[in-house]
XYZ file of C-alpha atoms in Angstrom:
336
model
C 54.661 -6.639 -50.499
C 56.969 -4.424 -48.174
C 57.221 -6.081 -44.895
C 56.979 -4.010 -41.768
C 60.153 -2.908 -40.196
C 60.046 -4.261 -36.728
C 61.732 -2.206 -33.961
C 64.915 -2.922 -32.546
C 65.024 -4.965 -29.318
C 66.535 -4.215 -26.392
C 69.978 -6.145 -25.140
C 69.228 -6.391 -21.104
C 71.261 -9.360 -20.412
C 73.885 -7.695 -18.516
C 71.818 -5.142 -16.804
C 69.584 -8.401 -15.676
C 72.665 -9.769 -14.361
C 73.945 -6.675 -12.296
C 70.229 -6.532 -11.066
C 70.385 -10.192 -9.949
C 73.627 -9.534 -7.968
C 71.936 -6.758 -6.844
C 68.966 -8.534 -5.434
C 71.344 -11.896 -3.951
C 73.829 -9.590 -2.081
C 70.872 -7.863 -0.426
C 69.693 -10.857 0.883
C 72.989 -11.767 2.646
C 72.143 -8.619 4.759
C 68.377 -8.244 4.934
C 65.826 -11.623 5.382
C 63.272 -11.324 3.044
C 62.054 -8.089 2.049
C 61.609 -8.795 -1.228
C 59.151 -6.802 -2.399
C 60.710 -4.124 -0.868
C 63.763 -4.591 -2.691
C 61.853 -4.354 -6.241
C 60.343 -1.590 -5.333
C 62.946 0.454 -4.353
C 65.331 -0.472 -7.479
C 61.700 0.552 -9.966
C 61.730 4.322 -8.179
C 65.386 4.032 -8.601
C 65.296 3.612 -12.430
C 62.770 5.735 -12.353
C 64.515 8.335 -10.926
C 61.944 8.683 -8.369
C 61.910 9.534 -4.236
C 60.856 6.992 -2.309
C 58.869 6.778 1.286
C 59.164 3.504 3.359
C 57.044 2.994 6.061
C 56.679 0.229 8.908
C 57.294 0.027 12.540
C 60.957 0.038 13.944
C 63.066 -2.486 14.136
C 62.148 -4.154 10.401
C 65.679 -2.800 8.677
C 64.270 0.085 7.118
C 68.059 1.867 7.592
C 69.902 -0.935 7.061
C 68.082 -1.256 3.478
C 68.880 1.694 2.388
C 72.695 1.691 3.608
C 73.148 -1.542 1.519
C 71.134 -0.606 -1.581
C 73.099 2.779 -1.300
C 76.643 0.450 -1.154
C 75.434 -1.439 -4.111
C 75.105 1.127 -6.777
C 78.421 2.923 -5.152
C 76.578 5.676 -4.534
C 77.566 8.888 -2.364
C 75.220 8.057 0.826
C 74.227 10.513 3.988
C 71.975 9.792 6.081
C 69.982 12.437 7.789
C 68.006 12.274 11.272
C 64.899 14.439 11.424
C 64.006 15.997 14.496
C 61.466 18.636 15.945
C 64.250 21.408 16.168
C 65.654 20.632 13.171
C 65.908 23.831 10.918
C 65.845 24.543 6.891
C 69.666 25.453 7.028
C 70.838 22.260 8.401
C 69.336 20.105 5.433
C 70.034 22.713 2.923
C 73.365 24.545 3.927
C 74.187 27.568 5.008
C 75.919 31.010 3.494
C 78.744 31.691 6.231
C 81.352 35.075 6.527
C 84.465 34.198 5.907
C 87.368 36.003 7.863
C 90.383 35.517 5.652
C 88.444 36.192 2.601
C 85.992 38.618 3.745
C 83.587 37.057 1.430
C 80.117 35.204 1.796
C 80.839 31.378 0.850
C 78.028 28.817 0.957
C 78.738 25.697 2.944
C 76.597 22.727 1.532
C 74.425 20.809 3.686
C 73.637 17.220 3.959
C 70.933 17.117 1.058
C 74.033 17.788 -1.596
C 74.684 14.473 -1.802
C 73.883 11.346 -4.764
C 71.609 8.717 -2.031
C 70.201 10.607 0.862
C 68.319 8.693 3.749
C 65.880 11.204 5.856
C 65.269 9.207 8.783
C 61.850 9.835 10.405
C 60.682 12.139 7.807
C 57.346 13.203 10.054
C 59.213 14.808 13.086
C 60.563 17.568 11.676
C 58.636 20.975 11.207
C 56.809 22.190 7.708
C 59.313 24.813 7.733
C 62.122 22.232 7.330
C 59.840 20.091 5.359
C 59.097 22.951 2.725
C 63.003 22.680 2.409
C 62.673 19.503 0.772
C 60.204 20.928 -1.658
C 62.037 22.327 -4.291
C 64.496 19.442 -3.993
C 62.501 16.826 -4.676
C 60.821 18.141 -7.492
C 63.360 20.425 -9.147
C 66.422 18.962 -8.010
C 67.850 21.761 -7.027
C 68.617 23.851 -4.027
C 67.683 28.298 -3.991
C 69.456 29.733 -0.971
C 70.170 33.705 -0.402
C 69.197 34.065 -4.201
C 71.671 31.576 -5.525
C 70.305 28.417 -7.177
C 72.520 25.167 -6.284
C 71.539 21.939 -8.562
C 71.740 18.312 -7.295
C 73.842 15.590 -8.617
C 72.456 13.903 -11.747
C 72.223 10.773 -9.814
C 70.012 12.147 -6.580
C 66.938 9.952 -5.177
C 65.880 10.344 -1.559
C 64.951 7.557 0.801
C 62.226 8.622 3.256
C 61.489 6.689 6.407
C 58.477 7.025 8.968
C 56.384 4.923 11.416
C 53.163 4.651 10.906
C 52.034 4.216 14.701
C 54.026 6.455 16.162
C 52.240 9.898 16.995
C 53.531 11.628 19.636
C 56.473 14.489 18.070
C 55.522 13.972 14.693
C 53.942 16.113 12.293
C 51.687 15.174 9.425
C 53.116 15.543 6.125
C 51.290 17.548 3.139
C 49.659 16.032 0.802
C 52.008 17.550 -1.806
C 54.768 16.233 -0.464
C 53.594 12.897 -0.025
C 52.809 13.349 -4.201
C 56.635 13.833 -5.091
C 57.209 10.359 -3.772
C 57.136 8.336 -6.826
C 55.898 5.223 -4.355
C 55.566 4.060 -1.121
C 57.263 1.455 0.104
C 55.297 -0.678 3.108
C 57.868 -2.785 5.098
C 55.571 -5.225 7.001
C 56.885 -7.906 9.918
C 58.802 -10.992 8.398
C 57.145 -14.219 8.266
C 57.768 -16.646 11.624
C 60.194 -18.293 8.865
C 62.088 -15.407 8.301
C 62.295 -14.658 11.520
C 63.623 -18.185 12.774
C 66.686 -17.254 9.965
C 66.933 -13.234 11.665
C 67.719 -15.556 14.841
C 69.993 -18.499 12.856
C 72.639 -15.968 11.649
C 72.475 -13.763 15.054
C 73.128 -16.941 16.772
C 75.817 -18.087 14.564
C 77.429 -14.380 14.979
C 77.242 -13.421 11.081
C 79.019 -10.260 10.498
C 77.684 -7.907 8.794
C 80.071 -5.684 7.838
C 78.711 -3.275 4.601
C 82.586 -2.576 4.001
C 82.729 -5.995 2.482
C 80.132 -5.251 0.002
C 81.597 -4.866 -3.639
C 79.196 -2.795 -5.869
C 77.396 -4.528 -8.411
C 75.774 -1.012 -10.109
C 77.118 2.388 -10.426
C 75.528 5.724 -10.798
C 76.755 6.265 -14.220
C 75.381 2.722 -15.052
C 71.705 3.741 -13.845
C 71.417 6.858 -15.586
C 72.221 5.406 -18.597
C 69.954 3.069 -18.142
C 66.990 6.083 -17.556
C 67.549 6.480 -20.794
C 66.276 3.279 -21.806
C 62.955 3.755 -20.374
C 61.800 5.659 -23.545
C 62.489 2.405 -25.501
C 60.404 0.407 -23.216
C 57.047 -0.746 -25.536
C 53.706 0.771 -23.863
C 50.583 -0.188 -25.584
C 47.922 1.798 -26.065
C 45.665 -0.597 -24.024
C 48.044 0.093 -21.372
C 48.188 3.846 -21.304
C 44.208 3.301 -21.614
C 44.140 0.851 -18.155
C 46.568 3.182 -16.203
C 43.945 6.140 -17.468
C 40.833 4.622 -16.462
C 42.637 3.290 -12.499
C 43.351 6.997 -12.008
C 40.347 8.617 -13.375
C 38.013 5.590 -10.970
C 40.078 7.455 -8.149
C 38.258 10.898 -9.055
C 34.828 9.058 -9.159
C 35.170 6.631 -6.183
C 32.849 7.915 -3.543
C 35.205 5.909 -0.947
C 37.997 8.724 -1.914
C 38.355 12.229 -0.988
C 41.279 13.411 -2.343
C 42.124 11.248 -5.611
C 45.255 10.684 -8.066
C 46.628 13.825 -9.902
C 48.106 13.198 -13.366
C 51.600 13.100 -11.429
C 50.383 9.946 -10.659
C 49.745 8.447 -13.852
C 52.837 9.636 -14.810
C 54.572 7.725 -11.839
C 52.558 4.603 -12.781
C 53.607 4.829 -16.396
C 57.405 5.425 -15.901
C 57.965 3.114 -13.040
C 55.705 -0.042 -14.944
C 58.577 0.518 -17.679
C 61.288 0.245 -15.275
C 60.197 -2.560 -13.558
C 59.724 -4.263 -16.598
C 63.405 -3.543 -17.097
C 64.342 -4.887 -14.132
C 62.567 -8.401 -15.046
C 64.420 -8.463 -18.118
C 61.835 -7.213 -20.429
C 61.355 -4.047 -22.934
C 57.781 -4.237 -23.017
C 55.169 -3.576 -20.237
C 52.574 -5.709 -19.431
C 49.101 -4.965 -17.199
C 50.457 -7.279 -14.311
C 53.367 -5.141 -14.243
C 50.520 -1.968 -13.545
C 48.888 -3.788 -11.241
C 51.855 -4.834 -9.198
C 52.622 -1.105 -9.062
C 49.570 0.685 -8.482
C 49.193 -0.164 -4.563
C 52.309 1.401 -4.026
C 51.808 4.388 -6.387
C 48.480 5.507 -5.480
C 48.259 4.396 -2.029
C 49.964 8.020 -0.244
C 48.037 10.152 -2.891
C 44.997 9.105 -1.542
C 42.551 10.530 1.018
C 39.600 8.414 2.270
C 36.313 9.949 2.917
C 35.354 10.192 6.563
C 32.475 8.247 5.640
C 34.525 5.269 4.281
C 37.305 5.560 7.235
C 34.045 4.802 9.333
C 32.544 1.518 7.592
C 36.222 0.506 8.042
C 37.181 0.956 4.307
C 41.203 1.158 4.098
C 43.342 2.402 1.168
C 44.376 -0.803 0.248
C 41.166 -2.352 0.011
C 39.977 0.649 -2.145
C 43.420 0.818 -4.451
C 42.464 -3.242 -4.940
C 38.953 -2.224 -5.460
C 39.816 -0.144 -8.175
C 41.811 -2.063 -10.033
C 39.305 -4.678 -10.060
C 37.290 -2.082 -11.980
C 39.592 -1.503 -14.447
C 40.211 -4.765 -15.627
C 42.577 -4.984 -18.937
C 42.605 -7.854 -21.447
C 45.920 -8.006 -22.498
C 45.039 -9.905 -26.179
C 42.485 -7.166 -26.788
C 43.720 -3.566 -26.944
C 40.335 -2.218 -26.134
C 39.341 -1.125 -22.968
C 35.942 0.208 -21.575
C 35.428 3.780 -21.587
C 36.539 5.400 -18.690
C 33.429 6.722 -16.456
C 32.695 9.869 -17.032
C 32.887 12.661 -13.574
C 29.949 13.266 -11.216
């Protein structure tokens, strides 16, 4: 009897170890956080934009400067304001003198690690900007099309109490964010060590930071993701979490197949990062919050009995329970 070729493994003990340095030197500089952190490294492999949300003060910036200094990655970070215009994130074509030629002077987005601070206070005009960016990777000014860096992922922060000078952003915007980071308050222990190492005057100086990950590395590591073992009962339980978005009557707006595609591609990279090459469903389930939770639009009905997108996103996947030794799943409900 011929036996059954089994496919090659994959050899992740040295990525594994990067990612652990990765992960410890983080630490030094940020208390807790540490879902964060995983979260931000997935939509990196991923080679996904990311949105992080929470209130000032919770090192939003200072994440992203050290996580940027980690990989060695070119980092700018970019303040968004009400006045801000299209040509000051994109560039500008300028007349030169001494030539007596047009020459295009790149803006701030041309860069590997960009940090758009306060994402909601700038104008849709400038927001529009970011459009074609984010989703093409490339830049079209005066006619001329200018492509990113192979290596280009953009870090979006924005409070979520704040009101006043901000602008809503549209909903598909909000969809080329591969996730959505939520950075909540630390814990009263985490906070005690905030105080310890302010106390004990703890430099933190991001100079000193050696990187553990380059650019080069992560992008070859992309190309891993396609080796990464999905089973069929998996695609099947991401499937039927997005398709109970389109039937929920809590939701208004539901999941597009952009988001499956997100869930798919960042389950396989954090399954990476945790040293496997194989997904499992708690590595779907871990995700999904963050995935879906931006896509989504409550009904003004559910926003009234107090319903929030968290509870529904939890709600769902309650639905769509998997069992990972059977690679059936229930039929996914049909639409209204």
């Amino acid at each position: 009897m011929q036996e059954t070729k089994q496919p090659e493994r994959l050899d992740l003990s040295a990525f594994t170890q990067k990612v652990g340095l990765v992960r410890s030197e983080i630490a030094r500089f940020v208390v807790g956080q540490t879902d964060a952190v995983d979260l931000l490294l997935s939509a990196i492999l991923a080679d996904g934009h990311v949105l992080i949300e929470g209130v000032p003060g919770i090192a939003k910036t200072l994440l992203a400067k050290v996580m940027a200094r980690l990989i060695d990655a070119r980092f700018t970070r970019l303040q968004f304001t009400p006045d801000l215009m299209p040509s000051d994130v994109l560039g500008t074509t300028i007349f030169d003198q001494r030539t007596q030629d047009f020459t295009f002077r790149r803006g701030p987005v041309f860069t590997q690690l960009l940090l758009v601070d306060e994402i909601n206070r700038a104008p849709a005009k400038t927001q529009a900007a970011l459009f074609e960016v984010m989703e093409e990777r490339q830049a079209t000014i005066d006619g001329q099309t200018y492509p990113m860096d192979n290596f280009f992922c953009i870090f979006a922060t924005q409070n979520p109490v704040e009101q006043e000078g901000t602008y809503k952003l549209p909903e598909a915007q909000l969809d080329r964010f591969v996730l959505k980071v939520s950075m909540n308050y630390p814990t009263s222990e985490q906070e005690v060590e905030i105080l310890r190492r302010h106390q004990e005057r703890q430099r933190m100086d991001l100079n000193q930071l050696t990187p553990a990950l380059t650019p080069a590395e992560l992008t070859a590591m992309r190309a891993l993701l396609d080796s990464v073992v999905v089973d069929e009962a998996i695609l099947r339980y991401i499937t039927a979490i997005v398709q109970l978005t389109r039937t929920s009557r809590n939701i208004y707006l539901s999941a597009s197949p952009r988001a499956s595609v997100a869930l798919l591609r960042l389950s396989k990279a954090y399954a990476l990062l945790c040293g496997r090459d194989f997904v499992i469903p708690d590595d779907v389930k871990r995700l999904a919050p963050a995935v879906l939770s931006h896509r989504l639009v409550l009904t003004a009905e559910a926003e009234m009995e107090g319903f929030s997108i968290e509870r529904v996103v939890q709600d769902l996947l309650q639905q769509a329970q998997v069992d990972a030794q059977n690679p059936s799943l229930p039929p996914v409900p049909p639409a209204p």
